[in-house]
Structures are given as C-alpha cells and as structure tokens.
Short mmCIF file of C-alpha atoms in Angstrom, two decimals:
data_model
loop_
_atom_site.label_atom_id
_atom_site.label_comp_id
_atom_site.label_asym_id
_atom_site.label_seq_id
_atom_site.Cartn_x
_atom_site.Cartn_y
_atom_site.Cartn_z
CA UNK D 1 -52.29 11.44 39.07
CA UNK D 2 -51.47 7.78 38.35
CA UNK D 3 -54.30 5.39 37.58
CA UNK D 4 -54.53 2.20 39.60
CA UNK D 5 -55.65 -0.84 37.63
CA UNK D 6 -57.10 -2.85 40.50
CA UNK D 7 -57.83 -6.01 38.53
CA UNK D 8 -57.86 -7.35 34.99
CA UNK D 9 -60.85 -8.16 32.84
CA UNK D 10 -61.12 -11.77 31.69
CA UNK D 11 -61.61 -12.06 27.95
CA UNK D 12 -62.58 -15.05 25.81
CA UNK D 13 -59.80 -16.31 23.56
CA UNK D 14 -59.89 -17.69 20.05
CA UNK D 15 -58.39 -21.10 19.56
CA UNK D 16 -58.78 -24.83 19.84
CA UNK D 17 -59.06 -24.96 23.65
CA UNK D 18 -60.11 -22.45 26.30
CA UNK D 19 -57.32 -19.99 27.10
CA UNK D 20 -57.56 -17.43 29.89
CA UNK D 21 -56.73 -13.85 28.93
CA UNK D 22 -56.48 -11.31 31.73
CA UNK D 23 -56.31 -7.85 30.20
CA UNK D 24 -54.82 -5.31 32.58
CA UNK D 25 -54.47 -2.43 30.15
CA UNK D 26 -56.26 -2.15 26.83
CA UNK D 27 -59.46 -1.37 24.99
CA UNK D 28 -61.64 -3.49 27.30
CA UNK D 29 -60.34 -2.99 30.85
CA UNK D 30 -59.07 0.60 30.78
CA UNK D 31 -60.42 1.94 27.47
CA UNK D 32 -56.81 2.46 26.34
CA UNK D 33 -56.27 2.46 22.56
CA UNK D 34 -52.50 3.02 22.47
CA UNK D 35 -51.31 -0.18 24.15
CA UNK D 36 -52.65 -3.40 25.61
CA UNK D 37 -51.03 -5.52 28.32
CA UNK D 38 -52.43 -8.97 29.03
CA UNK D 39 -51.46 -12.02 31.08
CA UNK D 40 -52.15 -15.23 29.15
CA UNK D 41 -52.71 -18.69 30.63
CA UNK D 42 -52.71 -21.20 27.79
CA UNK D 43 -53.29 -24.96 28.14
CA UNK D 44 -51.29 -27.70 26.43
CA UNK D 45 -52.59 -28.26 22.91
CA UNK D 46 -54.05 -24.76 22.45
CA UNK D 47 -53.64 -23.22 19.00
CA UNK D 48 -55.14 -19.99 17.71
CA UNK D 49 -55.93 -19.13 14.09
CA UNK D 50 -53.15 -17.54 12.07
CA UNK D 51 -53.28 -13.77 11.89
CA UNK D 52 -51.73 -10.75 10.19
CA UNK D 53 -52.21 -7.98 12.75
CA UNK D 54 -51.84 -4.25 12.19
CA UNK D 55 -50.09 -3.93 15.57
CA UNK D 56 -46.71 -5.00 16.95
CA UNK D 57 -46.92 -7.68 19.63
CA UNK D 58 -44.22 -8.10 22.28
CA UNK D 59 -44.49 -11.41 24.15
CA UNK D 60 -42.53 -12.44 27.25
CA UNK D 61 -42.81 -16.10 28.26
CA UNK D 62 -43.02 -16.70 32.01
CA UNK D 63 -43.65 -20.48 32.08
CA UNK D 64 -43.82 -23.30 29.55
CA UNK D 65 -43.28 -23.08 25.80
CA UNK D 66 -44.94 -20.75 23.30
CA UNK D 67 -44.60 -21.79 19.66
CA UNK D 68 -44.69 -18.99 17.10
CA UNK D 69 -45.33 -20.07 13.50
CA UNK D 70 -44.33 -17.58 10.81
CA UNK D 71 -43.92 -17.63 7.03
CA UNK D 72 -40.34 -18.96 7.36
CA UNK D 73 -41.06 -21.75 9.85
CA UNK D 74 -41.45 -21.58 13.61
CA UNK D 75 -39.65 -20.66 16.80
CA UNK D 76 -40.11 -21.97 20.32
CA UNK D 77 -40.01 -19.29 23.02
CA UNK D 78 -39.23 -20.47 26.56
CA UNK D 79 -39.22 -18.83 30.02
CA UNK D 80 -37.08 -15.73 30.18
CA UNK D 81 -37.24 -15.26 26.40
CA UNK D 82 -39.35 -12.83 24.40
CA UNK D 83 -40.46 -12.51 20.81
CA UNK D 84 -41.52 -9.50 18.75
CA UNK D 85 -44.16 -10.09 16.08
CA UNK D 86 -44.12 -7.10 13.74
CA UNK D 87 -47.24 -5.49 12.32
CA UNK D 88 -48.12 -6.90 8.90
CA UNK D 89 -46.36 -10.26 9.43
CA UNK D 90 -48.37 -13.50 9.44
CA UNK D 91 -48.04 -15.40 12.73
CA UNK D 92 -49.77 -18.20 14.61
CA UNK D 93 -49.36 -18.90 18.32
CA UNK D 94 -49.70 -22.29 20.02
CA UNK D 95 -48.72 -24.07 23.22
CA UNK D 96 -47.94 -27.68 22.26
CA UNK D 97 -45.86 -28.75 25.27
CA UNK D 98 -46.98 -30.42 28.47
CA UNK D 99 -48.21 -27.89 31.02
CA UNK D 100 -49.11 -25.24 28.44
CA UNK D 101 -47.65 -21.77 28.87
CA UNK D 102 -48.01 -18.52 30.75
CA UNK D 103 -46.93 -15.28 29.13
CA UNK D 104 -47.37 -11.52 28.97
CA UNK D 105 -48.45 -9.96 25.68
CA UNK D 106 -48.07 -6.25 24.94
CA UNK D 107 -49.64 -4.87 21.75
CA UNK D 108 -48.88 -1.45 20.21
CA UNK D 109 -51.39 -0.06 19.44
CA UNK D 110 -53.82 -2.02 21.63
CA UNK D 111 -55.20 -5.37 20.45
CA UNK D 112 -58.42 -5.06 18.50
CA UNK D 113 -60.61 -7.61 16.73
CA UNK D 114 -60.81 -5.10 13.86
CA UNK D 115 -57.03 -5.04 13.37
CA UNK D 116 -55.92 -8.62 14.18
CA UNK D 117 -57.01 -10.01 10.78
CA UNK D 118 -57.35 -13.68 11.70
CA UNK D 119 -57.32 -16.39 9.02
CA UNK D 120 -60.72 -17.74 8.04
#
C-alpha cells in the first residue's frame, strides 16, 4: 500500500542566514535512509559551509538563482535548470541574488549530518 506523506518536517539549516528546509522524504520525516527529498526556501545572501558529501545531490531550481561553487569555479542554476553534485566532490551552495531561491533537493542515499562532511 502506498504511504501518504501528509506534511514535511521543518529542519534547521546551516549557513549565514536562516533557510527553511521542508523535508518530505528522508531520515527525519519518514525514517527513509535510501533517499531524501526536500523543498528549500533560501533568502538572498544565504551561504552554507562547503562540503564533500558521501551522497549524490540532485537539485532542481524552481525560483531565483542557486550558485554552486566547486573546485573548478562556480555555476549559476536558474529556474527550470538542475544540477547534479556527485558524491565525493567539494561543493558550496549559496543564493546571492535578490529574492533568494526556491529549489528541490534530492539526495541518494538520504542526507545525513554524518555523511555531509562540512568544512570547519
């Protein structure tokens, strides 16, 4: 039988400004280890610490601009575009543009503080 996920769990985010994370599927809301699906609402000027996660992260931008720093530079991801951050690669997300950004993040396996490996 399918499982209804009636509502997300709000999770505190790392970074320079408050960012709203609504986890629909993942370790917190559904006790799912294999994948996490979250809706992010990020304000202008938000920046999180760099990280080298053990999971792949698939991000689809719905509104605004998401900047993805990587070892070779950066890319700006805009509405209708997506980016894949591969496990083991250093990345850093930010939302520098006016209005911030809204996006969906899918992590395989599910996001975990033990496997994100954030910079100190």
